[in-house]
Amino acid sequence: MKRTRDLALRHRAKSVLPNGMYGHQATALLPETYPQFFSRGQGAHIWDADGNKYLDLMCAYGPNLLGYADPRIDDAAIDQLRKGDTLTGPTAVMVELAELMVDMVSHADWAIFCKNGTDATTMAKTVARAQTGKRIILVADGAYHGAAPWCTPAPAGVIEEDRAFIRKYEYNNAESLAAAVADAGDDLAAIFATPFKHDAFTDQALPDVHYARHARRVCDQTGALLIVDDVRAGFRLARDCSWELIGVRPDLSTWGKSIANGHPLSALLGAEKARKAAGSIYVTGSFWFSAVPMAAAIATLQILRNSSYLEHICALGTQLREGLARAADTAGFSFRQTGPVQMPLFLFDGDPDHRLGFAWSSDMLEQGVYVHPWHNMFLCDALTRSDINRVIRAAEKAFEGLATRIDQLEPHPALRARLASAPT
Ligand SMILES: Cc1ncc(COP(=O)(O)O)c(C=O)c1O
């Protein structure tokens, strides 16, 4: 595949961006053939800076839920843009959107809108402390809640005090949660939980109901707030908070990524009980009231309510999981597919440094299918059954190819260093 423009952009970026790129968009921990820069997205496809086209199973790390450049959403955004976006005050769409979200999400009675998932999770932490007057926040070990000092996975620039009252427990382990709660004494402000375990580099796990109910019970007993971080999984599991599926209602939930189908918007939703605390904290941002992403969110949510997008991505996810399992089996690979079918993560057995995963993913990329070797992926409504068949056919070839060169594979140097030095 042609990579001239991508390489030229990388070269220029090196002198004006730290390391040439930062955060989750840095491709340093991906196979070296993966493009860094993109030029276009349409439906379920993306084009890199050189014009190479891929069927995209990453969906912009989540925001693309209905399809890139969906005119039903983008036309609503453009209409609003013509009227006004960032004004001296908010527009009526803010109230309409809050009404819509509160109507869709069972536990929620109010909403605060912001820009990124990190804004929402950080605000949830502040609301919980304002509500309880207590300090300790429990988070599952390895869970990602954003890139602020209290939760970023990288230690550089973070001081001990930033995390002084952040304590860990093991996801899906009620005993571990109980021990962390006991340790917190009477200083517990909140328990954070992602809807399912979706940490990078490791198998995903669906939530254990016993653990989730235990978290709810503890919060009821102590007055701490239960926070479900639905930033990544929101509206991909349910047309409601994801833990509605297991009958556990949080006090707060955090949203982002998909709620405006790629337009920049996130939200903190809360129950009546936390309304006063939410109203007592000072939270804002120059762009938090912009009307365009809110208009896009209204259009998105209306489609989510009135279409079978969820059933469609679940059916495609099942087709993909079954097809890949068959392909791996035929080629003799033990290939783990974990998490909900619409948010799969793929790992190979016996592949501690991910060399098999990297080689397989690179081969998929060469065949025009963008998969991720160590992060969960996302299915979008714009995918079709024949797209999934294409992915499966590419996978068959990639597994076959892998079998022939398995002894020649080398570990990726940057990933090897990271695996050796950092917690996942
Ligand atoms: C569960 C979860 N919470 C919070 C965040 C942070 O969201 P953002 O990157 O929009 O700040 C993410 C981002 O991936 C996430 O997956």
Short mmCIF file of C-alpha atoms and ligand atoms in Angstrom, two decimals:
data_model
loop_
_atom_site.label_atom_id
_atom_site.label_comp_id
_atom_site.label_asym_id
_atom_site.label_seq_id
_atom_site.Cartn_x
_atom_site.Cartn_y
_atom_site.Cartn_z
CA MET A 1 0.00 0.00 0.00
CA LYS A 2 1.14 3.52 -0.76
CA ARG A 3 2.33 5.41 2.30
CA THR A 4 4.16 8.43 0.89
CA ARG A 5 1.87 11.13 2.30
CA ASP A 6 1.55 9.44 5.66
CA LEU A 7 5.32 9.24 6.01
CA ALA A 8 5.73 12.88 4.97
CA LEU A 9 3.09 13.99 7.49
CA ARG A 10 4.72 11.93 10.22
CA HIS A 11 8.03 13.58 9.41
CA ARG A 12 6.52 17.08 9.67
CA ALA A 13 4.53 16.15 12.79
CA LYS A 14 7.73 15.04 14.54
CA SER A 15 8.93 18.63 14.69
CA VAL A 16 5.66 20.27 15.79
CA LEU A 17 3.84 17.64 17.90
CA PRO A 18 5.38 15.89 20.93
CA ASN A 19 6.67 12.53 19.66
CA GLY A 20 4.87 13.28 16.39
CA MET A 21 1.54 12.31 17.98
CA TYR A 22 0.14 11.80 21.45
CA GLY A 23 -2.46 9.96 23.47
CA HIS A 24 -4.47 7.10 22.06
CA GLN A 25 -3.90 8.39 18.54
CA ALA A 26 -0.16 7.67 18.60
CA THR A 27 0.51 4.67 16.38
CA ALA A 28 3.81 3.90 18.10
CA LEU A 29 2.25 0.83 19.74
CA LEU A 30 0.63 -0.45 16.55
CA PRO A 31 2.14 -2.53 13.73
CA GLU A 32 4.43 -0.26 11.73
CA THR A 33 2.36 -0.44 8.55
CA TYR A 34 -0.63 1.17 10.28
CA PRO A 35 -1.32 4.66 8.93
CA GLN A 36 -1.12 7.58 11.33
CA PHE A 37 -3.14 10.08 9.30
CA PHE A 38 -6.55 9.83 7.65
CA SER A 39 -8.33 11.95 5.10
CA ARG A 40 -11.94 10.83 4.97
CA GLY A 41 -14.70 8.69 6.45
CA GLN A 42 -17.93 7.51 4.88
CA GLY A 43 -20.32 4.94 6.33
CA ALA A 44 -18.20 2.07 7.64
CA HIS A 45 -15.09 3.07 5.68
CA ILE A 46 -12.09 5.31 6.25
CA TRP A 47 -9.39 6.50 3.85
CA ASP A 48 -5.86 7.18 5.02
CA ALA A 49 -3.84 10.21 3.97
CA ASP A 50 -2.58 8.29 0.91
CA GLY A 51 -6.10 7.39 -0.19
CA ASN A 52 -5.96 3.72 0.89
CA LYS A 53 -9.47 2.59 1.84
CA TYR A 54 -10.28 0.42 4.86
CA LEU A 55 -13.35 -1.20 6.28
CA ASP A 56 -13.04 0.27 9.76
CA LEU A 57 -13.71 -1.82 12.86
CA MET A 58 -12.41 0.89 15.22
CA CYS A 59 -15.13 3.48 14.59
CA ALA A 60 -12.87 6.34 15.74
CA TYR A 61 -12.46 4.45 19.06
CA GLY A 62 -16.21 4.55 19.55
CA PRO A 63 -17.78 7.80 18.34
CA ASN A 64 -18.87 6.40 14.98
CA LEU A 65 -22.04 4.51 15.85
CA LEU A 66 -24.33 5.05 12.85
CA GLY A 67 -21.73 5.59 10.12
CA TYR A 68 -19.26 8.32 9.22
CA ALA A 69 -20.71 11.42 7.55
CA ASP A 70 -24.27 10.21 8.07
CA PRO A 71 -26.35 12.93 6.35
CA ARG A 72 -29.23 12.47 8.81
CA ILE A 73 -26.93 13.74 11.55
CA ASP A 74 -24.56 15.99 9.66
CA ASP A 75 -27.43 17.87 7.97
CA ALA A 76 -28.88 18.65 11.42
CA ALA A 77 -25.42 19.84 12.52
CA ILE A 78 -24.97 21.99 9.40
CA ASP A 79 -28.46 23.52 9.79
CA GLN A 80 -27.56 24.48 13.35
CA LEU A 81 -24.14 25.76 12.25
CA ARG A 82 -25.83 28.18 9.88
CA LYS A 83 -27.94 29.50 12.77
CA GLY A 84 -25.18 29.60 15.37
CA ASP A 85 -22.88 27.32 17.31
CA THR A 86 -20.84 28.86 20.11
CA LEU A 87 -22.81 31.92 21.15
CA THR A 88 -22.90 34.19 24.20
CA GLY A 89 -25.35 31.72 25.71
CA PRO A 90 -26.83 28.30 25.01
CA THR A 91 -29.69 27.64 22.60
CA ALA A 92 -32.98 25.78 22.99
CA VAL A 93 -31.37 22.58 21.68
CA MET A 94 -29.58 22.20 25.02
CA VAL A 95 -32.89 21.83 26.87
CA GLU A 96 -34.32 19.59 24.18
CA LEU A 97 -31.26 17.32 24.32
CA ALA A 98 -31.33 17.14 28.13
CA GLU A 99 -35.03 16.17 27.96
CA LEU A 100 -34.26 13.49 25.40
CA MET A 101 -31.38 11.96 27.36
CA VAL A 102 -33.28 12.00 30.63
CA ASP A 103 -36.16 10.34 28.84
CA MET A 104 -33.96 7.59 27.37
CA VAL A 105 -31.77 6.82 30.39
CA SER A 106 -33.88 5.32 33.16
CA HIS A 107 -31.84 6.35 36.19
CA ALA A 108 -31.35 9.94 34.99
CA ASP A 109 -33.28 13.04 36.05
CA TRP A 110 -30.81 15.72 34.92
CA ALA A 111 -27.87 16.20 32.55
CA ILE A 112 -24.73 18.32 32.36
CA PHE A 113 -23.09 18.51 28.93
CA CYS A 114 -19.39 18.78 28.32
CA LYS A 115 -16.87 17.90 25.61
CA ASN A 116 -14.89 14.77 26.47
CA GLY A 117 -15.42 11.65 28.49
CA THR A 118 -12.72 12.83 30.90
CA ASP A 119 -14.78 15.98 31.62
CA ALA A 120 -17.75 13.80 32.52
CA THR A 121 -15.87 11.29 34.70
CA THR A 122 -13.95 14.05 36.50
CA MET A 123 -17.20 15.91 37.11
CA ALA A 124 -18.84 12.72 38.41
CA LYS A 125 -16.05 12.43 40.97
CA THR A 126 -16.60 16.05 42.06
CA VAL A 127 -20.37 15.64 42.32
CA ALA A 128 -19.90 12.54 44.47
CA ARG A 129 -17.62 14.42 46.85
CA ALA A 130 -20.01 17.40 46.96
CA GLN A 131 -22.91 15.04 47.65
CA THR A 132 -21.24 13.04 50.41
CA GLY A 133 -18.64 15.38 51.87
CA LYS A 134 -16.33 12.35 51.68
CA ARG A 135 -13.12 11.79 49.78
CA ILE A 136 -12.43 8.22 48.66
CA ILE A 137 -13.24 7.14 45.12
CA LEU A 138 -13.00 3.44 44.24
CA VAL A 139 -12.07 2.48 40.69
CA ALA A 140 -11.44 -0.95 39.18
CA ASP A 141 -7.76 -1.73 38.69
CA GLY A 142 -6.83 -1.27 35.01
CA ALA A 143 -10.06 0.51 34.04
CA TYR A 144 -9.71 3.59 31.84
CA HIS A 145 -11.70 6.65 32.91
CA GLY A 146 -9.80 9.31 30.99
CA ALA A 147 -6.57 11.27 30.85
CA ALA A 148 -6.76 13.66 33.83
CA PRO A 149 -4.12 13.30 36.57
CA TRP A 150 -6.51 11.38 38.85
CA CYS A 151 -7.03 8.63 36.26
CA THR A 152 -4.44 8.77 33.45
CA PRO A 153 -2.68 5.45 32.86
CA ALA A 154 0.72 7.16 32.39
CA PRO A 155 2.48 8.27 35.58
CA ALA A 156 4.56 11.13 34.06
CA GLY A 157 3.68 14.49 35.55
CA VAL A 158 1.30 13.02 38.10
CA ILE A 159 2.02 13.57 41.78
CA GLU A 160 0.94 11.27 44.58
CA GLU A 161 -1.49 13.87 45.90
CA ASP A 162 -3.43 13.84 42.60
CA ARG A 163 -4.48 10.30 43.42
CA ALA A 164 -4.38 10.45 47.19
CA PHE A 165 -7.99 9.34 47.60
CA ILE A 166 -8.31 7.11 44.54
CA ARG A 167 -8.32 3.45 45.60
CA LYS A 168 -8.42 0.27 43.52
CA TYR A 169 -10.54 -2.86 43.58
CA GLU A 170 -10.73 -5.81 41.20
CA TYR A 171 -13.52 -5.62 38.62
CA ASN A 172 -16.20 -8.31 38.97
CA ASN A 173 -14.85 -9.31 42.38
CA ALA A 174 -17.38 -8.53 45.13
CA GLU A 175 -14.92 -9.60 47.86
CA SER A 176 -12.25 -7.25 46.56
CA LEU A 177 -14.81 -4.44 46.39
CA ALA A 178 -15.97 -5.21 49.93
CA ALA A 179 -12.36 -5.07 51.18
CA ALA A 180 -11.79 -1.70 49.46
CA VAL A 181 -15.04 -0.39 50.95
CA ALA A 182 -14.02 -1.57 54.42
CA ASP A 183 -10.66 0.11 53.96
CA ALA A 184 -12.36 3.38 53.06
CA GLY A 185 -14.05 3.43 56.48
CA ASP A 186 -16.56 6.27 56.64
CA ASP A 187 -14.79 8.28 53.92
CA LEU A 188 -16.30 6.63 50.82
CA ALA A 189 -17.62 9.08 48.20
CA ALA A 190 -18.14 6.89 45.12
CA ILE A 191 -17.64 3.60 43.34
CA PHE A 192 -16.82 3.77 39.63
CA ALA A 193 -17.60 0.84 37.34
CA THR A 194 -17.40 0.47 33.59
CA PRO A 195 -20.40 -1.42 32.15
CA PHE A 196 -18.15 -4.39 31.42
CA LYS A 197 -14.43 -4.95 31.77
CA HIS A 198 -12.99 -3.40 28.63
CA ASP A 199 -9.35 -2.81 29.51
CA ALA A 200 -6.73 -2.83 26.75
CA PHE A 201 -4.32 -5.77 26.25
CA THR A 202 -6.51 -8.20 28.15
CA ASP A 203 -9.64 -10.30 27.67
CA GLN A 204 -12.87 -8.41 28.17
CA ALA A 205 -15.42 -9.65 30.71
CA LEU A 206 -19.15 -9.10 31.02
CA PRO A 207 -20.29 -7.75 34.40
CA ASP A 208 -20.99 -10.21 37.16
CA VAL A 209 -24.45 -9.43 38.53
CA HIS A 210 -23.47 -10.34 42.08
CA TYR A 211 -20.62 -7.79 41.98
CA ALA A 212 -22.80 -5.08 40.42
CA ARG A 213 -25.56 -5.60 42.99
CA HIS A 214 -23.00 -5.55 45.75
CA ALA A 215 -21.74 -2.16 44.51
CA ARG A 216 -25.32 -0.85 44.51
CA ARG A 217 -25.96 -2.18 48.02
CA VAL A 218 -22.79 -0.63 49.43
CA CYS A 219 -23.74 2.74 47.98
CA ASP A 220 -27.26 2.47 49.41
CA GLN A 221 -25.86 1.62 52.82
CA THR A 222 -23.13 4.26 52.95
CA GLY A 223 -24.63 7.11 50.90
CA ALA A 224 -21.74 6.91 48.41
CA LEU A 225 -22.68 7.36 44.75
CA LEU A 226 -22.52 4.54 42.22
CA ILE A 227 -21.11 5.78 38.91
CA VAL A 228 -21.37 3.76 35.70
CA ASP A 229 -18.83 5.01 33.16
CA ASP A 230 -20.69 4.46 29.90
CA VAL A 231 -18.36 6.69 27.85
CA ARG A 232 -17.11 3.81 25.72
CA ALA A 233 -20.03 1.40 25.68
CA GLY A 234 -22.92 3.87 25.87
CA PHE A 235 -25.76 3.03 23.44
CA ARG A 236 -23.80 0.08 22.01
CA LEU A 237 -25.28 -2.31 24.57
CA ALA A 238 -28.67 -0.73 25.26
CA ARG A 239 -30.82 2.29 24.43
CA ASP A 240 -30.42 3.14 28.10
CA CYS A 241 -27.63 2.99 30.66
CA SER A 242 -25.74 -0.25 29.98
CA TRP A 243 -26.32 -1.60 33.51
CA GLU A 244 -30.10 -1.53 32.91
CA LEU A 245 -29.39 -4.85 31.18
CA ILE A 246 -28.46 -6.37 34.54
CA GLY A 247 -31.03 -4.44 36.55
CA VAL A 248 -28.59 -2.24 38.47
CA ARG A 249 -29.22 1.51 38.38
CA PRO A 250 -26.37 3.91 39.13
CA ASP A 251 -26.74 7.37 40.69
CA LEU A 252 -24.55 8.93 38.01
CA SER A 253 -23.54 7.82 34.53
CA THR A 254 -20.97 9.30 32.19
CA TRP A 255 -21.36 9.46 28.42
CA GLY A 256 -19.39 10.62 25.40
CA LYS A 257 -18.04 9.12 22.19
CA SER A 258 -21.17 7.92 20.35
CA ILE A 259 -23.90 10.23 21.68
CA ALA A 260 -23.55 12.71 18.80
CA ASN A 261 -22.17 10.19 16.29
CA GLY A 262 -18.72 11.78 16.26
CA HIS A 263 -19.56 15.40 16.99
CA PRO A 264 -17.76 16.56 20.14
CA LEU A 265 -20.08 16.12 23.08
CA SER A 266 -20.14 14.25 26.37
CA ALA A 267 -22.49 14.24 29.33
CA LEU A 268 -22.90 13.49 32.99
CA LEU A 269 -26.35 12.17 33.82
CA GLY A 270 -27.65 11.88 37.35
CA ALA A 271 -30.50 10.79 39.56
CA GLU A 272 -32.71 13.15 41.56
CA LYS A 273 -30.79 12.31 44.71
CA ALA A 274 -27.62 13.96 43.32
CA ARG A 275 -29.32 16.99 41.75
CA LYS A 276 -28.50 19.38 44.58
CA ALA A 277 -24.84 18.37 44.67
CA ALA A 278 -24.61 18.68 40.87
CA GLY A 279 -26.04 22.18 41.14
CA SER A 280 -23.57 23.15 43.84
CA ILE A 281 -20.31 22.61 41.93
CA TYR A 282 -18.86 25.07 39.42
CA VAL A 283 -18.38 23.33 36.08
CA THR A 284 -18.19 24.91 32.67
CA GLY A 285 -16.17 25.34 29.49
CA SER A 286 -16.06 27.80 26.62
CA PHE A 287 -17.35 25.15 24.21
CA TRP A 288 -19.63 23.16 26.51
CA PHE A 289 -22.73 25.07 25.35
CA SER A 290 -22.05 24.94 21.60
CA ALA A 291 -25.23 24.11 19.75
CA VAL A 292 -23.92 22.16 16.74
CA PRO A 293 -22.88 18.97 18.58
CA MET A 294 -26.12 19.13 20.56
CA ALA A 295 -28.18 19.32 17.38
CA ALA A 296 -26.16 16.33 16.10
CA ALA A 297 -26.86 14.47 19.36
CA ILE A 298 -30.61 15.08 19.09
CA ALA A 299 -30.60 13.70 15.54
CA THR A 300 -28.48 10.72 16.66
CA LEU A 301 -30.65 9.86 19.66
CA GLN A 302 -33.83 10.07 17.61
CA ILE A 303 -32.39 7.52 15.20
CA LEU A 304 -31.27 5.29 18.08
CA ARG A 305 -34.80 5.34 19.49
CA ASN A 306 -36.56 4.71 16.22
CA SER A 307 -34.32 2.32 14.30
CA SER A 308 -33.07 -1.22 14.79
CA TYR A 309 -29.39 -0.14 14.85
CA LEU A 310 -28.76 -2.10 18.05
CA GLU A 311 -30.25 -5.35 16.82
CA HIS A 312 -28.34 -4.85 13.55
CA ILE A 313 -24.92 -4.41 15.18
CA CYS A 314 -25.59 -7.35 17.53
CA ALA A 315 -26.52 -9.61 14.59
CA LEU A 316 -23.43 -8.52 12.65
CA GLY A 317 -21.29 -9.02 15.74
CA THR A 318 -22.54 -12.58 16.08
CA GLN A 319 -21.89 -13.25 12.39
CA LEU A 320 -18.36 -11.89 12.81
CA ARG A 321 -17.63 -13.84 15.98
CA GLU A 322 -18.82 -17.13 14.49
CA GLY A 323 -17.01 -16.58 11.20
CA LEU A 324 -13.73 -15.68 12.86
CA ALA A 325 -13.97 -18.61 15.26
CA ARG A 326 -14.40 -20.96 12.29
CA ALA A 327 -11.53 -19.37 10.37
CA ALA A 328 -9.16 -19.53 13.35
CA ASP A 329 -10.13 -23.08 14.09
CA THR A 330 -9.57 -24.21 10.52
CA ALA A 331 -6.09 -22.68 10.53
CA GLY A 332 -5.33 -24.23 13.93
CA PHE A 333 -5.15 -21.05 16.02
CA SER A 334 -6.54 -20.57 19.47
CA PHE A 335 -8.05 -17.12 19.03
CA ARG A 336 -9.93 -15.46 21.89
CA GLN A 337 -12.82 -13.13 21.07
CA THR A 338 -14.13 -11.49 24.22
CA GLY A 339 -16.68 -8.89 25.27
CA PRO A 340 -20.06 -8.14 23.75
CA VAL A 341 -20.15 -9.13 20.06
CA GLN A 342 -20.69 -5.52 19.04
CA MET A 343 -17.49 -4.46 20.90
CA PRO A 344 -15.09 -7.35 20.33
CA LEU A 345 -11.46 -7.72 21.34
CA PHE A 346 -9.20 -10.31 19.69
CA LEU A 347 -6.19 -11.97 21.32
CA PHE A 348 -4.23 -15.10 20.45
CA ASP A 349 -3.42 -17.80 23.00
CA GLY A 350 0.32 -18.22 23.62
CA ASP A 351 1.09 -14.70 22.43
CA PRO A 352 2.46 -12.79 25.44
CA ASP A 353 4.24 -10.14 23.37
CA HIS A 354 1.41 -9.91 20.79
CA ARG A 355 3.60 -10.89 17.84
CA LEU A 356 0.86 -13.15 16.44
CA GLY A 357 -1.77 -10.46 16.95
CA PHE A 358 0.41 -7.85 15.28
CA ALA A 359 1.19 -10.04 12.27
CA TRP A 360 -2.45 -11.06 11.83
CA SER A 361 -3.72 -7.47 12.18
CA SER A 362 -1.10 -6.19 9.70
CA ASP A 363 -2.26 -8.75 7.19
CA MET A 364 -5.89 -7.67 7.72
CA LEU A 365 -4.83 -4.07 7.14
CA GLU A 366 -3.05 -5.02 3.91
CA GLN A 367 -6.35 -6.53 2.79
CA GLY A 368 -8.19 -3.30 3.59
CA VAL A 369 -9.67 -4.19 6.98
CA TYR A 370 -8.70 -1.98 9.94
CA VAL A 371 -8.64 -4.07 13.13
CA HIS A 372 -6.85 -3.37 16.41
CA PRO A 373 -4.39 -5.88 17.90
CA TRP A 374 -4.91 -5.05 21.60
CA HIS A 375 -7.85 -2.66 22.05
CA ASN A 376 -11.53 -3.48 21.81
CA MET A 377 -13.19 -2.64 18.51
CA PHE A 378 -16.63 -1.25 17.69
CA LEU A 379 -19.26 -2.18 15.14
CA CYS A 380 -21.37 0.54 13.51
CA ASP A 381 -24.80 0.52 11.96
CA ALA A 382 -23.41 1.31 8.50
CA LEU A 383 -21.79 -2.15 8.27
CA THR A 384 -23.56 -4.78 6.19
CA ARG A 385 -23.61 -8.58 6.21
CA SER A 386 -21.44 -8.56 3.11
CA ASP A 387 -18.90 -6.28 4.85
CA ILE A 388 -18.68 -8.85 7.63
CA ASN A 389 -18.24 -11.64 5.08
CA ARG A 390 -15.39 -9.61 3.63
CA VAL A 391 -13.78 -9.35 7.07
CA ILE A 392 -14.12 -13.11 7.54
CA ARG A 393 -12.59 -13.86 4.13
CA ALA A 394 -9.69 -11.54 4.89
CA ALA A 395 -9.27 -13.26 8.25
CA GLU A 396 -9.16 -16.71 6.62
CA LYS A 397 -6.28 -15.53 4.44
CA ALA A 398 -4.56 -13.80 7.36
CA PHE A 399 -4.73 -16.94 9.52
CA GLU A 400 -3.41 -19.07 6.65
CA GLY A 401 -0.55 -16.65 6.06
CA LEU A 402 0.26 -16.54 9.74
CA ALA A 403 0.54 -20.32 9.91
CA THR A 404 3.23 -20.28 7.22
CA ARG A 405 5.50 -17.68 8.85
CA ILE A 406 4.90 -18.19 12.53
CA ASP A 407 8.56 -19.00 13.22
CA GLN A 408 9.85 -15.83 11.59
CA LEU A 409 7.84 -13.33 13.64
CA GLU A 410 9.57 -10.81 15.86
CA PRO A 411 8.05 -8.89 18.76
CA HIS A 412 7.30 -5.21 18.16
CA PRO A 413 10.13 -3.32 19.96
CA ALA A 414 8.07 -0.40 21.34
CA LEU A 415 5.31 -2.70 22.53
CA ARG A 416 7.79 -5.09 24.10
CA ALA A 417 9.28 -2.17 26.07
CA ARG A 418 5.85 -0.99 27.13
CA LEU A 419 4.70 -4.43 28.24
CA ALA A 420 7.88 -4.79 30.26
CA SER A 421 7.55 -1.42 32.01
CA ALA A 422 3.94 -0.35 32.38
CA PRO A 423 0.86 -1.71 34.06
CA THR A 424 -1.89 -2.42 31.55
C1 LIG B 1 -14.69 4.18 29.76
C2 LIG B 1 -14.08 5.48 29.37
N1 LIG B 1 -14.18 6.51 30.19
C3 LIG B 1 -13.67 7.72 29.88
C4 LIG B 1 -12.99 7.91 28.71
C5 LIG B 1 -12.39 9.24 28.40
O1 LIG B 1 -13.07 9.81 27.31
P1 LIG B 1 -12.36 10.95 26.44
O2 LIG B 1 -11.24 10.30 25.71
O3 LIG B 1 -13.44 11.45 25.54
O4 LIG B 1 -11.89 11.99 27.40
C6 LIG B 1 -12.85 6.85 27.81
C7 LIG B 1 -12.11 7.01 26.55
O5 LIG B 1 -11.78 6.09 25.87
C8 LIG B 1 -13.40 5.59 28.15
O6 LIG B 1 -13.29 4.54 27.34
#
